[in-house]
PDB file of C-alpha atoms in Angstrom:
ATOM      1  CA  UNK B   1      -4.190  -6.734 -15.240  1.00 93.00           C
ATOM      2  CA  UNK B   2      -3.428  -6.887 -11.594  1.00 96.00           C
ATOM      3  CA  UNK B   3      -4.364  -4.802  -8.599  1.00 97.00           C
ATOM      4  CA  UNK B   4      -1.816  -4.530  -6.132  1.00 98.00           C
ATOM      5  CA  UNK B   5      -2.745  -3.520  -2.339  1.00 98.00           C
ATOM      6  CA  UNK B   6       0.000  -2.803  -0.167  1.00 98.00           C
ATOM      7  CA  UNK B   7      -0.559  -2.226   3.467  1.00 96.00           C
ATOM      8  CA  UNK B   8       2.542   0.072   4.764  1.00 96.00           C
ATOM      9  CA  UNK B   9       3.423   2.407   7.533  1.00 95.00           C
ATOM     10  CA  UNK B  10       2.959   6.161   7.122  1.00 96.00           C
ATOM     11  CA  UNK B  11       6.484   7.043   6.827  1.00 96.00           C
ATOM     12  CA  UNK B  12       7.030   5.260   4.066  1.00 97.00           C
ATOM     13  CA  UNK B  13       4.832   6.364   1.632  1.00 97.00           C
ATOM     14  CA  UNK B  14       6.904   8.893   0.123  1.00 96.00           C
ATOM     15  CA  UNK B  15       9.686   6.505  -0.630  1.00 97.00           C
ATOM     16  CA  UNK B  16       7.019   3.804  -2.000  1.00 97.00           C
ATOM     17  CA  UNK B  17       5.757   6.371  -4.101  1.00 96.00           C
ATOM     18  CA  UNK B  18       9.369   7.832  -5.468  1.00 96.00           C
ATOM     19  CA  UNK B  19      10.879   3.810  -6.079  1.00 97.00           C
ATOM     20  CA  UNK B  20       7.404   3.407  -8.168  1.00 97.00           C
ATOM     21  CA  UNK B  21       8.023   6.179 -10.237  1.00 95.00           C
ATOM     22  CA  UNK B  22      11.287   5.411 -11.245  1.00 96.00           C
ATOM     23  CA  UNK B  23       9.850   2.140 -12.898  1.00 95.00           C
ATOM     24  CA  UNK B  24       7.590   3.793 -14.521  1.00 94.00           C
ATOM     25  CA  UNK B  25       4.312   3.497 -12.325  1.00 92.00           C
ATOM     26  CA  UNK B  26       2.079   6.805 -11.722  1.00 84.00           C
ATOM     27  CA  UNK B  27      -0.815   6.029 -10.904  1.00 90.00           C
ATOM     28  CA  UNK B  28      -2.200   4.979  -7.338  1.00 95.00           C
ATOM     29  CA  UNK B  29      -4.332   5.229  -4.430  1.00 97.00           C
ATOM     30  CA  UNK B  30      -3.174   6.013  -1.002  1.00 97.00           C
ATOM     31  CA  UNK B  31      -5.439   5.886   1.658  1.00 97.00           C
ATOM     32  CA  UNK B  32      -5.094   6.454   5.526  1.00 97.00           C
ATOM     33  CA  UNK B  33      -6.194   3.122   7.205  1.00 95.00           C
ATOM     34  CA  UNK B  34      -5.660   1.779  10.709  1.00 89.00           C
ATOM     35  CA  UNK B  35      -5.235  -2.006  11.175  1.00 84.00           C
ATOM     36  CA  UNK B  36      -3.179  -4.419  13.130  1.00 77.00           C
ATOM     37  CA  UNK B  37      -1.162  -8.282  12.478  1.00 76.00           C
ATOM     38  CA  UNK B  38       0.930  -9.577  14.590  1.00 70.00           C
ATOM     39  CA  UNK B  39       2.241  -6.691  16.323  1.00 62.00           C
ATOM     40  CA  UNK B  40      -1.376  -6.631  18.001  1.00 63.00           C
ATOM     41  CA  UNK B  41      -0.723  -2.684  19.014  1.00 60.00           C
ATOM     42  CA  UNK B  42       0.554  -1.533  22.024  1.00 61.00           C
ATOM     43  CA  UNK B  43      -0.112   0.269  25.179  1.00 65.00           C
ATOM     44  CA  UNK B  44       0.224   3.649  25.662  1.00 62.00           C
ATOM     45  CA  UNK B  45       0.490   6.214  28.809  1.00 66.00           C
ATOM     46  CA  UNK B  46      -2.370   9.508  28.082  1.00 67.00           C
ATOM     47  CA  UNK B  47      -2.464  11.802  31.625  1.00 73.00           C
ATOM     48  CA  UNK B  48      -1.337   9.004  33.790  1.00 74.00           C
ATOM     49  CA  UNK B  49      -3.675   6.226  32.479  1.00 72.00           C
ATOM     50  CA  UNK B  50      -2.669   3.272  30.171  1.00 68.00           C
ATOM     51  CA  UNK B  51      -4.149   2.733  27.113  1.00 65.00           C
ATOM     52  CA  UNK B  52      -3.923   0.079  24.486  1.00 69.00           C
ATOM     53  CA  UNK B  53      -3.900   1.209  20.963  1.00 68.00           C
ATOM     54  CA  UNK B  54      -5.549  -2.069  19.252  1.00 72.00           C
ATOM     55  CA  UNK B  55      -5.488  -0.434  15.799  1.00 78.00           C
ATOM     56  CA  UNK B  56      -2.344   1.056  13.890  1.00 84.00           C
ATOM     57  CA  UNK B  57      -1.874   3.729  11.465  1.00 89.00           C
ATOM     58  CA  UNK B  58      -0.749   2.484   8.558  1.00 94.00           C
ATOM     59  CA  UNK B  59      -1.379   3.257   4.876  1.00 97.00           C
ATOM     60  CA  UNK B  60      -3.414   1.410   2.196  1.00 98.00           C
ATOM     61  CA  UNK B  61      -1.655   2.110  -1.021  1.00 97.00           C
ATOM     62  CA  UNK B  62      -3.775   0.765  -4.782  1.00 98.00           C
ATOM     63  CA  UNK B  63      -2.091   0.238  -8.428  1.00 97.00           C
ATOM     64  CA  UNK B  64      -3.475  -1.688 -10.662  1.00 96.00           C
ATOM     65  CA  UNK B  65      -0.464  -2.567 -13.106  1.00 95.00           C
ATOM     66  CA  UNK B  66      -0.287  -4.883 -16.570  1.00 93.00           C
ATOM     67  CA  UNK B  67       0.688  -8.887 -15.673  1.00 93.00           C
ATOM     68  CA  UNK B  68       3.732  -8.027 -17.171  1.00 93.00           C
ATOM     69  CA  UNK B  69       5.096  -4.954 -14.048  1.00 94.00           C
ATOM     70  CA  UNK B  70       3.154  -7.380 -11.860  1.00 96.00           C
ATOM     71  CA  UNK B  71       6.993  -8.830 -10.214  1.00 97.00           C
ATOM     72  CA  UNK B  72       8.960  -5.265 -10.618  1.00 96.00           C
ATOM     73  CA  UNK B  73       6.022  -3.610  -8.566  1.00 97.00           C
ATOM     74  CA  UNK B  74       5.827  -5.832  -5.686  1.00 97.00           C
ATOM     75  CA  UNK B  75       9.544  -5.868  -5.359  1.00 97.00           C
ATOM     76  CA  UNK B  76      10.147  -2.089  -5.729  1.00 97.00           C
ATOM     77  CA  UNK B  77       7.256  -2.103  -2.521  1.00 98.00           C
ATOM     78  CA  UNK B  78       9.030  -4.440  -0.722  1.00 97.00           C
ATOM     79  CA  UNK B  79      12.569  -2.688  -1.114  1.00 97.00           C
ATOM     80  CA  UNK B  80      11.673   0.845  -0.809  1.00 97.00           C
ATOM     81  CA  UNK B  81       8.621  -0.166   2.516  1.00 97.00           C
ATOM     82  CA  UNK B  82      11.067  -2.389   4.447  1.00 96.00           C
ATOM     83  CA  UNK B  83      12.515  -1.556   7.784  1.00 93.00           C
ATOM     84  CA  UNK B  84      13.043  -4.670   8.924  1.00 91.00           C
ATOM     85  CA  UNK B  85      10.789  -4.166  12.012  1.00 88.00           C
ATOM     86  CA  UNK B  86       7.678  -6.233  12.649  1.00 84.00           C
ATOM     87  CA  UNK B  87       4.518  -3.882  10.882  1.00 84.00           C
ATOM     88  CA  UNK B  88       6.124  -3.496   7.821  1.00 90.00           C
ATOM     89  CA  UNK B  89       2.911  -4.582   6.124  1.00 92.00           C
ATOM     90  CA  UNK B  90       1.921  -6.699   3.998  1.00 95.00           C
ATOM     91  CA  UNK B  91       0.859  -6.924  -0.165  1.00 97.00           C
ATOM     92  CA  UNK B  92      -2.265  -8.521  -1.693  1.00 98.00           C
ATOM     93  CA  UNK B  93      -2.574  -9.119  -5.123  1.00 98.00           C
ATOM     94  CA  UNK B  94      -6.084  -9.725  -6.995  1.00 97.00           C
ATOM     95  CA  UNK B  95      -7.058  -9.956 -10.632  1.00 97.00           C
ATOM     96  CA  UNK B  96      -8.676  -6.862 -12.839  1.00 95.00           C
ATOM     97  CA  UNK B  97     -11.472  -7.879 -14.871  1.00 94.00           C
ATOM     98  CA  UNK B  98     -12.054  -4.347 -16.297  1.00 94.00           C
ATOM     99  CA  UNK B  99     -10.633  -0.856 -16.448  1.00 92.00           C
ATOM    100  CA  UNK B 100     -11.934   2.088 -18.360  1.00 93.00           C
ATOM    101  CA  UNK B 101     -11.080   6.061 -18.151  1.00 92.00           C
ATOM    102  CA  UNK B 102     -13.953   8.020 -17.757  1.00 92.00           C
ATOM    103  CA  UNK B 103     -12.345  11.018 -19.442  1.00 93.00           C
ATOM    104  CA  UNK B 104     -11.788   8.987 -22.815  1.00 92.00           C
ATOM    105  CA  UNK B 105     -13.111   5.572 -22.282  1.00 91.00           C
ATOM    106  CA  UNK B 106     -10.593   3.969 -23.022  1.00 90.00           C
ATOM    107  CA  UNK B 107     -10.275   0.170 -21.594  1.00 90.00           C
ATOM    108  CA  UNK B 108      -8.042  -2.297 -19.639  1.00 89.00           C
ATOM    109  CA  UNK B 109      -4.657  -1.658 -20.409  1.00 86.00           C
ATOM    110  CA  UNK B 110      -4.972   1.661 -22.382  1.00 87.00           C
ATOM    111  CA  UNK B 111      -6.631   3.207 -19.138  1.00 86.00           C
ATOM    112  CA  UNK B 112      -4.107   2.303 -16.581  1.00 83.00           C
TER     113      UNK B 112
END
């Protein structure tokens, strides 16, 4: 089992969350983060002062898929996230030692 974390903008999480569906992935974690790469943030004008926003919105989004959806879920991410703009985010992908549903307790691939 694999945990994917994909670090998108806001705007997209609808669209991530639709493509995933389609192939058959439900479950996941979305959580509001704020974070920056290269873009570095930018500067902003609030009542005649600049600003410079160091830290971006974006979206931390969690599934934890089987090996075998491992490829299909990182591309449907990367389709349905990309804009083709610089912050389109990135994807991290770590091993799962164990899983197990509280409800029924069932384990590792049963409980995704």
């Amino acid at each position: 089992m694999k945990k994917v974390e994909a670090i998108i903008k806001p705007f997209k999480l609808d669209d991530v969350r639709e493509a995933l569906s389609e192939i058959g992935i439900t479950g996941m974690t979305a959580t509001e983060v704020k974070g920056f790469g290269r873009q570095k943030g930018h500067t902003e004008l609030y009542r005649g002062a600049e600003y410079v926003v160091d830290f971006l919105p974006k979206v931390k989004l969690e599934v934890v898929v089987k090996e075998d959806d491992l490829e299909r879920c990182m591309e449907t991410i990367t389709n349905a996230a990309r804009t083709g703009k610089i912050g389109d985010g990135k994807i991290f992908v770590s091993s799962v030692e164990r899983v197990v549903r509280i409800r029924t307790g069932e384990t590792d691939a049963d409980a995704i």
